[in-house]
mmCIF file of C-alpha atoms in Angstrom:
data_model
loop_
_atom_site.group_PDB
_atom_site.id
_atom_site.type_symbol
_atom_site.label_atom_id
_atom_site.label_comp_id
_atom_site.label_asym_id
_atom_site.label_seq_id
_atom_site.Cartn_x
_atom_site.Cartn_y
_atom_site.Cartn_z
ATOM 1 C CA MET M 1 121.347 121.694 75.263
ATOM 2 C CA THR M 2 119.058 119.049 76.854
ATOM 3 C CA LYS M 3 119.869 117.652 80.341
ATOM 4 C CA ILE M 4 118.992 114.145 81.401
ATOM 5 C CA LYS M 5 116.459 115.453 83.829
ATOM 6 C CA GLU M 6 114.691 116.834 80.858
ATOM 7 C CA VAL M 7 114.426 113.595 79.071
ATOM 8 C CA VAL M 8 113.129 112.050 82.419
ATOM 9 C CA GLN M 9 110.362 114.532 82.807
ATOM 10 C CA VAL M 10 109.140 113.418 79.293
ATOM 11 C CA LEU M 11 109.428 109.733 79.875
ATOM 12 C CA GLU M 12 107.623 110.366 83.320
ATOM 13 C CA TRP M 13 104.985 112.462 81.875
ATOM 14 C CA TYR M 14 104.251 109.551 79.455
ATOM 15 C CA ALA M 15 104.279 106.861 82.320
ATOM 16 C CA PRO M 16 103.783 108.405 85.562
ATOM 17 C CA PRO M 17 105.997 106.964 88.420
ATOM 18 C CA ALA M 18 102.781 106.670 90.398
ATOM 19 C CA TYR M 19 101.553 103.997 88.270
ATOM 20 C CA GLN M 20 104.271 101.795 89.128
ATOM 21 C CA GLU M 21 103.907 98.821 91.527
ATOM 22 C CA SER M 22 105.157 98.991 94.921
ATOM 23 C CA TYR M 23 107.669 96.527 94.482
ATOM 24 C CA ASP M 24 109.125 98.326 91.518
ATOM 25 C CA ASN M 25 112.035 100.721 91.188
ATOM 26 C CA ALA M 26 111.290 102.714 88.028
ATOM 27 C CA LEU M 27 113.461 106.157 88.232
ATOM 28 C CA LEU M 28 116.772 107.561 87.178
ATOM 29 C CA GLN M 29 119.086 105.047 88.810
ATOM 30 C CA VAL M 30 122.537 106.230 88.040
ATOM 31 C CA GLY M 31 123.943 109.447 86.932
ATOM 32 C CA ASP M 32 123.463 113.330 87.346
ATOM 33 C CA PRO M 33 120.220 114.570 86.203
ATOM 34 C CA GLU M 34 121.790 117.954 85.527
ATOM 35 C CA ALA M 35 124.331 116.337 82.960
ATOM 36 C CA THR M 36 123.795 117.363 79.172
ATOM 37 C CA VAL M 37 122.657 114.685 76.963
ATOM 38 C CA THR M 38 125.069 113.538 74.442
ATOM 39 C CA GLY M 39 123.074 110.544 73.114
ATOM 40 C CA VAL M 40 120.338 107.972 74.367
ATOM 41 C CA LEU M 41 120.798 104.256 73.948
ATOM 42 C CA VAL M 42 117.306 102.522 74.504
ATOM 43 C CA THR M 43 117.189 98.762 75.550
ATOM 44 C CA LEU M 44 114.801 96.154 77.345
ATOM 45 C CA ASP M 45 117.573 95.353 79.986
ATOM 46 C CA CYS M 46 120.774 97.095 80.987
ATOM 47 C CA THR M 47 123.661 94.668 81.064
ATOM 48 C CA LEU M 48 127.296 95.131 81.145
ATOM 49 C CA GLU M 49 127.543 94.744 77.383
ATOM 50 C CA VAL M 50 124.820 97.594 76.861
ATOM 51 C CA VAL M 51 126.934 99.997 79.015
ATOM 52 C CA GLN M 52 129.938 99.253 76.809
ATOM 53 C CA GLU M 53 127.813 99.895 73.528
ATOM 54 C CA ALA M 54 126.634 103.061 74.976
ATOM 55 C CA LEU M 55 130.153 103.926 75.491
ATOM 56 C CA GLU M 56 131.194 103.137 72.128
ATOM 57 C CA ARG M 57 128.279 105.084 70.486
ATOM 58 C CA GLY M 58 128.858 108.128 72.447
ATOM 59 C CA CYS M 59 125.596 107.965 74.584
ATOM 60 C CA ASN M 60 125.589 108.906 78.133
ATOM 61 C CA LEU M 61 122.055 107.999 79.134
ATOM 62 C CA ILE M 62 120.776 104.333 78.817
ATOM 63 C CA VAL M 63 116.906 104.104 78.999
ATOM 64 C CA ALA M 64 115.671 100.544 79.758
ATOM 65 C CA HIS M 65 112.349 98.912 80.583
ATOM 66 C CA HIS M 66 113.819 96.558 83.345
ATOM 67 C CA PRO M 67 115.551 98.324 86.145
ATOM 68 C CA VAL M 68 119.019 97.537 86.786
ATOM 69 C CA ILE M 69 118.749 98.152 90.544
ATOM 70 C CA PHE M 70 115.720 96.081 91.680
ATOM 71 C CA LYS M 71 116.870 95.084 95.353
ATOM 72 C CA PRO M 72 118.822 97.599 97.671
ATOM 73 C CA LEU M 73 122.414 97.465 97.443
ATOM 74 C CA LYS M 74 124.640 97.164 100.626
ATOM 75 C CA SER M 75 127.877 97.745 99.104
ATOM 76 C CA LEU M 76 129.231 98.626 95.382
ATOM 77 C CA THR M 77 132.475 96.786 94.913
ATOM 78 C CA GLY M 78 131.461 94.826 91.558
ATOM 79 C CA LYS M 79 131.314 91.592 93.382
ATOM 80 C CA THR M 80 127.875 91.129 91.703
ATOM 81 C CA PRO M 81 126.731 91.603 88.064
ATOM 82 C CA VAL M 82 124.524 94.455 88.892
ATOM 83 C CA GLU M 83 127.471 96.163 90.947
ATOM 84 C CA LYS M 84 129.688 95.724 87.940
ATOM 85 C CA ILE M 85 127.249 97.587 85.702
ATOM 86 C CA ILE M 86 126.734 100.420 87.839
ATOM 87 C CA LEU M 87 130.403 100.772 88.389
ATOM 88 C CA LYS M 88 131.031 100.825 84.614
ATOM 89 C CA ALA M 89 128.552 103.365 84.055
ATOM 90 C CA LEU M 90 129.545 105.747 86.954
ATOM 91 C CA GLN M 91 133.316 105.293 85.685
ATOM 92 C CA HIS M 92 132.248 106.347 82.258
ATOM 93 C CA GLN M 93 129.472 109.029 83.336
ATOM 94 C CA ILE M 94 126.609 107.090 81.636
ATOM 95 C CA ALA M 95 123.406 107.595 83.375
ATOM 96 C CA ILE M 96 120.671 104.878 83.557
ATOM 97 C CA PHE M 97 117.153 105.129 83.722
ATOM 98 C CA ALA M 98 114.286 102.740 84.010
ATOM 99 C CA CYS M 99 110.656 102.883 83.023
ATOM 100 C CA HIS M 100 109.118 99.528 84.215
ATOM 101 C CA THR M 101 105.476 98.643 85.540
ATOM 102 C CA ASN M 102 104.437 102.208 85.131
ATOM 103 C CA LEU M 103 104.939 101.817 81.496
ATOM 104 C CA ASP M 104 103.108 98.333 81.520
ATOM 105 C CA HIS M 105 100.360 100.373 83.135
ATOM 106 C CA VAL M 106 99.566 103.243 80.954
ATOM 107 C CA HIS M 107 97.167 102.631 77.855
ATOM 108 C CA ASN M 108 99.710 103.533 75.330
ATOM 109 C CA GLY M 109 102.412 101.495 76.726
ATOM 110 C CA VAL M 110 104.066 98.079 76.716
ATOM 111 C CA ASN M 111 100.885 96.236 76.122
ATOM 112 C CA LYS M 112 99.726 98.663 73.529
ATOM 113 C CA LYS M 113 102.874 97.987 71.696
ATOM 114 C CA LEU M 114 102.351 94.376 71.693
ATOM 115 C CA CYS M 115 98.872 94.718 70.462
ATOM 116 C CA GLU M 116 100.034 96.506 67.676
ATOM 117 C CA LYS M 117 102.502 93.814 66.653
ATOM 118 C CA LEU M 118 99.886 91.129 66.731
ATOM 119 C CA GLY M 119 97.522 93.500 64.828
ATOM 120 C CA LEU M 120 94.906 93.566 67.263
ATOM 121 C CA SER M 121 91.999 96.422 67.189
ATOM 122 C CA ASN M 122 89.263 97.628 69.488
ATOM 123 C CA ILE M 123 91.773 97.255 72.451
ATOM 124 C CA LYS M 124 91.069 97.904 75.967
ATOM 125 C CA ILE M 125 92.820 97.784 79.361
ATOM 126 C CA LEU M 126 92.290 94.131 80.701
ATOM 127 C CA ALA M 127 92.293 95.130 84.443
ATOM 128 C CA PRO M 128 91.582 98.809 84.934
ATOM 129 C CA LYS M 129 93.130 100.189 88.079
ATOM 130 C CA THR M 130 90.687 101.556 90.853
ATOM 131 C CA GLN M 131 91.135 104.109 93.670
ATOM 132 C CA ILE M 132 93.525 106.086 91.421
ATOM 133 C CA LEU M 133 91.142 109.246 90.618
ATOM 134 C CA THR M 134 90.032 111.990 92.583
ATOM 135 C CA LYS M 135 87.084 114.454 92.282
ATOM 136 C CA LEU M 136 87.196 118.285 92.975
ATOM 137 C CA GLU M 137 84.203 120.169 93.949
ATOM 138 C CA THR M 138 84.707 124.009 94.370
ATOM 139 C CA TYR M 139 82.471 126.927 94.080
ATOM 140 C CA VAL M 140 83.238 130.125 91.986
ATOM 141 C CA PRO M 141 81.753 133.192 90.911
ATOM 142 C CA VAL M 142 80.079 133.218 87.667
ATOM 143 C CA GLU M 143 82.155 135.540 86.010
ATOM 144 C CA ASP M 144 85.473 133.762 87.054
ATOM 145 C CA THR M 145 84.213 130.158 86.322
ATOM 146 C CA GLU M 146 85.958 129.998 82.731
ATOM 147 C CA LYS M 147 89.486 131.317 84.250
ATOM 148 C CA VAL M 148 89.416 128.580 87.252
ATOM 149 C CA LEU M 149 88.285 125.898 84.722
ATOM 150 C CA ALA M 150 91.148 126.566 82.169
ATOM 151 C CA ALA M 151 93.449 126.598 84.947
ATOM 152 C CA LEU M 152 92.470 123.446 86.358
ATOM 153 C CA HIS M 153 92.558 121.756 83.002
ATOM 154 C CA LYS M 154 96.089 122.896 82.191
ATOM 155 C CA ALA M 155 97.115 121.355 85.797
ATOM 156 C CA GLY M 156 95.798 118.055 84.575
ATOM 157 C CA ALA M 157 92.049 117.843 85.460
ATOM 158 C CA GLY M 158 89.119 116.877 83.127
ATOM 159 C CA GLN M 159 90.826 114.096 81.100
ATOM 160 C CA ILE M 160 88.404 111.447 80.669
ATOM 161 C CA GLY M 161 89.754 108.967 77.847
ATOM 162 C CA GLU M 162 89.649 110.539 74.414
ATOM 163 C CA TYR M 163 87.655 113.670 75.760
ATOM 164 C CA SER M 164 89.536 116.620 77.488
ATOM 165 C CA ASP M 165 88.328 119.717 79.225
ATOM 166 C CA CYS M 166 85.389 117.803 80.919
ATOM 167 C CA SER M 167 83.608 119.390 83.824
ATOM 168 C CA PHE M 168 80.123 119.577 85.520
ATOM 169 C CA ARG M 169 78.647 123.082 86.865
ATOM 170 C CA ILE M 170 75.513 123.973 88.672
ATOM 171 C CA THR M 171 74.471 127.502 89.472
ATOM 172 C CA GLY M 172 73.420 128.347 93.065
ATOM 173 C CA THR M 173 73.527 131.012 95.699
ATOM 174 C CA GLY M 174 76.554 131.238 97.898
ATOM 175 C CA ARG M 175 76.409 132.788 101.486
ATOM 176 C CA PHE M 176 78.983 133.767 103.635
ATOM 177 C CA THR M 177 80.053 136.523 106.435
ATOM 178 C CA PRO M 178 83.588 137.849 106.359
ATOM 179 C CA SER M 179 85.466 138.283 109.542
ATOM 180 C CA VAL M 180 86.935 141.765 110.938
ATOM 181 C CA GLN M 181 90.182 140.422 109.726
ATOM 182 C CA ALA M 182 89.077 139.233 106.222
ATOM 183 C CA ASN M 183 89.874 140.858 102.867
ATOM 184 C CA PRO M 184 86.699 139.459 100.878
ATOM 185 C CA HIS M 185 86.718 139.503 97.049
ATOM 186 C CA ILE M 186 83.088 140.134 97.260
ATOM 187 C CA GLY M 187 81.195 142.167 100.216
ATOM 188 C CA GLU M 188 82.473 143.757 103.452
ATOM 189 C CA PRO M 189 83.848 142.593 106.439
ATOM 190 C CA CYS M 190 81.321 141.361 109.107
ATOM 191 C CA GLN M 191 78.361 141.887 106.652
ATOM 192 C CA THR M 192 76.433 138.655 105.555
ATOM 193 C CA GLU M 193 76.922 138.611 101.760
ATOM 194 C CA GLU M 194 74.971 136.465 99.032
ATOM 195 C CA THR M 195 76.275 135.913 95.597
ATOM 196 C CA ILE M 196 75.574 133.702 92.646
ATOM 197 C CA GLU M 197 78.175 130.893 92.191
ATOM 198 C CA ASN M 198 78.860 128.114 89.964
ATOM 199 C CA LYS M 199 79.513 124.721 91.827
ATOM 200 C CA ILE M 200 82.278 122.852 89.402
ATOM 201 C CA GLU M 201 83.163 119.323 89.427
ATOM 202 C CA VAL M 202 86.371 117.925 87.541
ATOM 203 C CA ILE M 203 88.018 114.514 87.774
ATOM 204 C CA PHE M 204 91.764 114.046 87.905
ATOM 205 C CA PRO M 205 94.530 111.408 88.356
ATOM 206 C CA ALA M 206 94.969 111.245 91.986
ATOM 207 C CA PHE M 207 98.946 111.702 92.007
ATOM 208 C CA LYS M 208 98.130 115.082 90.438
ATOM 209 C CA GLN M 209 96.537 116.338 93.417
ATOM 210 C CA ALA M 210 99.186 119.025 94.600
ATOM 211 C CA GLN M 211 99.345 120.554 91.086
ATOM 212 C CA VAL M 212 95.440 120.817 90.451
ATOM 213 C CA MET M 213 95.190 122.464 94.022
ATOM 214 C CA ARG M 214 97.897 124.745 93.329
ATOM 215 C CA ALA M 215 96.242 125.762 90.081
ATOM 216 C CA LEU M 216 92.713 126.158 91.842
ATOM 217 C CA LEU M 217 94.255 128.508 94.542
ATOM 218 C CA GLN M 218 96.151 130.586 92.178
ATOM 219 C CA ALA M 219 93.335 131.135 89.907
ATOM 220 C CA HIS M 220 90.457 131.308 92.394
ATOM 221 C CA PRO M 221 89.562 135.199 93.276
ATOM 222 C CA TYR M 222 88.501 134.140 96.751
ATOM 223 C CA GLU M 223 90.868 134.785 99.837
ATOM 224 C CA GLU M 224 89.359 131.347 101.255
ATOM 225 C CA VAL M 225 88.458 128.702 98.709
ATOM 226 C CA ALA M 226 85.719 126.289 99.639
ATOM 227 C CA HIS M 227 86.414 122.848 97.952
ATOM 228 C CA TYR M 228 85.841 119.180 98.541
ATOM 229 C CA LEU M 229 88.365 116.255 97.487
ATOM 230 C CA VAL M 230 86.550 113.052 96.823
ATOM 231 C CA ALA M 231 88.565 109.756 96.430
ATOM 232 C CA LEU M 232 86.962 107.747 93.729
ATOM 233 C CA GLN M 233 86.277 103.842 93.482
ATOM 234 C CA ASN M 234 85.850 104.387 89.784
ATOM 235 C CA GLU M 235 87.905 101.924 87.452
ATOM 236 C CA ASN M 236 90.397 104.186 85.456
ATOM 237 C CA GLN M 237 90.068 102.792 81.918
ATOM 238 C CA GLU M 238 93.170 104.524 80.965
ATOM 239 C CA VAL M 239 95.445 102.782 83.685
ATOM 240 C CA GLY M 240 95.879 99.111 84.482
ATOM 241 C CA ALA M 241 97.328 95.596 83.670
ATOM 242 C CA GLY M 242 97.285 93.717 80.215
ATOM 243 C CA MET M 243 95.085 94.441 77.173
ATOM 244 C CA VAL M 244 92.396 92.679 75.196
ATOM 245 C CA GLY M 245 91.705 93.261 71.437
ATOM 246 C CA GLU M 246 90.406 91.541 68.370
ATOM 247 C CA LEU M 247 92.216 90.100 65.119
ATOM 248 C CA GLU M 248 91.270 91.574 61.797
ATOM 249 C CA GLN M 249 89.836 88.212 61.096
ATOM 250 C CA GLU M 250 89.306 84.909 62.652
ATOM 251 C CA LEU M 251 92.176 82.568 62.571
ATOM 252 C CA THR M 252 92.359 78.700 62.826
ATOM 253 C CA ALA M 253 94.914 77.382 65.319
ATOM 254 C CA GLU M 254 97.374 76.729 62.607
ATOM 255 C CA GLU M 255 96.945 80.446 61.083
ATOM 256 C CA PHE M 256 97.220 81.745 64.486
ATOM 257 C CA VAL M 257 100.472 80.192 65.267
ATOM 258 C CA GLN M 258 102.076 81.445 62.133
ATOM 259 C CA HIS M 259 100.543 84.776 62.679
ATOM 260 C CA VAL M 260 102.318 84.916 66.442
ATOM 261 C CA LYS M 261 105.722 83.689 64.965
ATOM 262 C CA LYS M 262 105.557 86.313 62.163
ATOM 263 C CA SER M 263 104.440 89.169 64.071
ATOM 264 C CA LEU M 264 106.776 88.835 67.025
ATOM 265 C CA GLN M 265 109.584 87.355 64.753
ATOM 266 C CA ILE M 266 110.034 84.041 66.877
ATOM 267 C CA SER M 267 110.396 80.515 65.948
ATOM 268 C CA THR M 268 108.573 78.750 68.853
ATOM 269 C CA PHE M 269 106.720 79.221 71.852
ATOM 270 C CA ARG M 270 104.860 77.187 74.494
ATOM 271 C CA HIS M 271 101.018 76.905 74.555
ATOM 272 C CA THR M 272 98.106 74.702 75.631
ATOM 273 C CA ALA M 273 95.661 73.037 73.274
ATOM 274 C CA TRP M 274 93.915 75.369 70.993
ATOM 275 C CA PRO M 275 90.327 76.488 71.422
ATOM 276 C CA GLN M 276 87.629 74.297 69.599
ATOM 277 C CA LYS M 277 86.768 77.187 67.660
ATOM 278 C CA PRO M 278 88.207 79.917 65.357
ATOM 279 C CA ILE M 279 90.401 82.407 67.119
ATOM 280 C CA LYS M 280 89.367 86.248 67.277
ATOM 281 C CA ARG M 281 89.781 87.767 70.684
ATOM 282 C CA VAL M 282 93.029 87.900 72.300
ATOM 283 C CA ALA M 283 94.252 89.058 75.479
ATOM 284 C CA VAL M 284 97.888 89.967 76.226
ATOM 285 C CA CYS M 285 100.284 90.832 78.973
ATOM 286 C CA GLY M 286 103.836 91.610 78.382
ATOM 287 C CA GLY M 287 106.218 89.953 80.702
ATOM 288 C CA ALA M 288 104.875 87.736 83.635
ATOM 289 C CA GLY M 289 101.024 87.776 83.101
ATOM 290 C CA SER M 290 99.614 84.627 84.936
ATOM 291 C CA PHE M 291 97.788 86.871 87.451
ATOM 292 C CA LEU M 292 95.707 88.122 84.747
ATOM 293 C CA THR M 293 94.256 84.623 83.578
ATOM 294 C CA ARG M 294 90.845 85.062 85.392
ATOM 295 C CA GLN M 295 90.609 88.507 83.786
ATOM 296 C CA ALA M 296 91.326 87.278 80.110
ATOM 297 C CA LYS M 297 88.948 84.590 80.544
ATOM 298 C CA ALA M 298 86.169 86.839 81.788
ATOM 299 C CA ALA M 299 86.855 89.340 78.961
ATOM 300 C CA GLY M 300 85.862 86.733 76.447
ATOM 301 C CA ALA M 301 89.455 86.044 75.048
ATOM 302 C CA ASP M 302 89.872 83.032 73.171
ATOM 303 C CA VAL M 303 93.692 83.193 73.645
ATOM 304 C CA PHE M 304 95.845 84.706 76.412
ATOM 305 C CA LEU M 305 99.187 85.565 75.046
ATOM 306 C CA THR M 306 101.698 86.348 77.863
ATOM 307 C CA ALA M 307 105.209 85.183 79.502
ATOM 308 C CA ASP M 308 106.570 83.204 82.308
ATOM 309 C CA LEU M 309 103.671 80.763 82.843
ATOM 310 C CA LYS M 310 104.635 78.015 85.321
ATOM 311 C CA TYR M 311 103.578 74.430 84.729
ATOM 312 C CA HIS M 312 100.484 74.287 87.050
ATOM 313 C CA GLU M 313 99.243 77.653 85.500
ATOM 314 C CA PHE M 314 99.003 76.138 82.146
ATOM 315 C CA PHE M 315 96.069 73.985 83.642
ATOM 316 C CA GLU M 316 93.831 77.123 83.942
ATOM 317 C CA ALA M 317 93.163 76.722 79.950
ATOM 318 C CA THR M 318 89.707 75.476 78.963
ATOM 319 C CA PRO M 319 88.624 74.086 75.398
ATOM 320 C CA ALA M 320 87.494 77.407 74.745
ATOM 321 C CA PHE M 321 90.370 79.471 76.158
ATOM 322 C CA ALA M 322 94.016 78.655 75.391
ATOM 323 C CA LEU M 323 97.284 80.133 77.098
ATOM 324 C CA VAL M 324 100.340 81.134 75.307
ATOM 325 C CA ASP M 325 103.770 81.694 76.568
ATOM 326 C CA VAL M 326 106.110 83.408 74.101
ATOM 327 C CA GLY M 327 108.880 84.291 76.617
ATOM 328 C CA HIS M 328 109.535 87.397 78.712
ATOM 329 C CA TYR M 329 112.191 89.012 76.418
ATOM 330 C CA GLU M 330 110.015 88.211 73.383
ATOM 331 C CA SER M 331 106.839 89.817 74.663
ATOM 332 C CA GLU M 332 108.582 93.002 75.828
ATOM 333 C CA VAL M 333 111.168 93.418 73.318
ATOM 334 C CA TYR M 334 109.415 95.965 71.360
ATOM 335 C CA THR M 335 109.566 98.290 74.156
ATOM 336 C CA LYS M 336 112.535 99.797 72.776
ATOM 337 C CA ASP M 337 110.700 100.953 69.529
ATOM 338 C CA LEU M 338 108.086 102.681 72.114
ATOM 339 C CA PHE M 339 111.154 104.437 73.907
ATOM 340 C CA TYR M 340 112.647 105.210 70.609
ATOM 341 C CA ASP M 341 109.330 106.780 69.245
ATOM 342 C CA ILE M 342 108.601 108.687 72.387
ATOM 343 C CA LEU M 343 112.012 110.332 72.533
ATOM 344 C CA THR M 344 112.645 111.204 68.788
ATOM 345 C CA LYS M 345 109.236 112.867 68.695
ATOM 346 C CA SER M 346 110.264 115.034 71.631
ATOM 347 C CA PHE M 347 114.005 115.759 71.070
ATOM 348 C CA ALA M 348 115.938 116.612 67.993
ATOM 349 C CA ASN M 349 119.428 117.808 69.306
ATOM 350 C CA PHE M 350 120.827 114.275 70.070
ATOM 351 C CA ALA M 351 120.792 110.931 68.786
ATOM 352 C CA VAL M 352 118.454 108.269 70.112
ATOM 353 C CA ASP M 353 119.933 104.946 69.113
ATOM 354 C CA LEU M 354 118.141 101.376 69.411
ATOM 355 C CA SER M 355 120.453 99.019 71.251
ATOM 356 C CA TYR M 356 121.841 96.065 68.800
ATOM 357 C CA THR M 357 122.803 94.121 71.983
ATOM 358 C CA HIS M 358 120.740 90.985 72.426
ATOM 359 C CA THR M 359 120.065 90.997 76.244
ATOM 360 C CA ASN M 360 117.807 87.675 76.260
ATOM 361 C CA PRO M 361 119.775 85.299 78.742
ATOM 362 C CA VAL M 362 117.318 82.284 77.596
ATOM 363 C CA ARG M 363 118.474 80.049 74.912
ATOM 364 C CA HIS M 364 116.671 77.130 73.092
ATOM 365 C CA SER M 365 118.534 74.398 71.728
#
């Protein structure tokens, strides 16, 4: 029997909460993590209608992209739409989990799904995050090096893009004098000792520091483990906002319009004047992405496709660079498919359902 906390663990492994923006609230927002899962309903937004759908379909866990609780609640009386949603979920013991900007920022998250829908290839993060990587340096007896490295890799260190088990080592001489109270692995108390050691270096996501250090201390043979932790300024190419890629072939403006409509199953969208050249390179950001316009230009995109652009932001377009606003819902609705794929591959003992409730509050007449 699968518990709600186990589903949460899978989703948070896929999109670590450490990668959410400071203003965000991606977590288990309602419900008992120890409850057994009867079914999961995946949705973009958790509305009152979605809670009712979950009840009717026998699902006691709703997985949504947008958090239902975004601002602190001062009461829970049902006087606001958010309070009504939470009360109904609590009354029927339905849990609500949100995976928001952390899913936006991982390389296989929301923007990867949008790129797939548009048929983009050679994709990469548009604005990689910095200051989220740490380097560990430590010194290990030569004969224990592989054991320690294996433990560090298992804890999450040494993954660089598509390469795993990455490390660097250099051999040298370690020198130390144990005190009388020491219990040295090599040598005797109060006697200076020299031994051949490997200096090993590995890189890991900063949020994994506790588990990496725990693995190091458990696997290392020394009583006192000499080590250094260095915060890196490097860009993490696997984590960041937006993506940029290329269409299979160049398209004219008219062809691109039809391609977007067909790919995203929409009938209309807002845009600036089209580039005075064929369209090949496309930048994307699901949801509100105006903050990435400069990066999209710098990446050489012919078009930047996003949502929630304001009137004055459209003036950032140039004769060689167009802005496209397909709508917030329209740019992120396929996140439901992403959740579905993750959960069905991880669990087989309960149903995962795509919500059929249309949650877009925007109407076009």
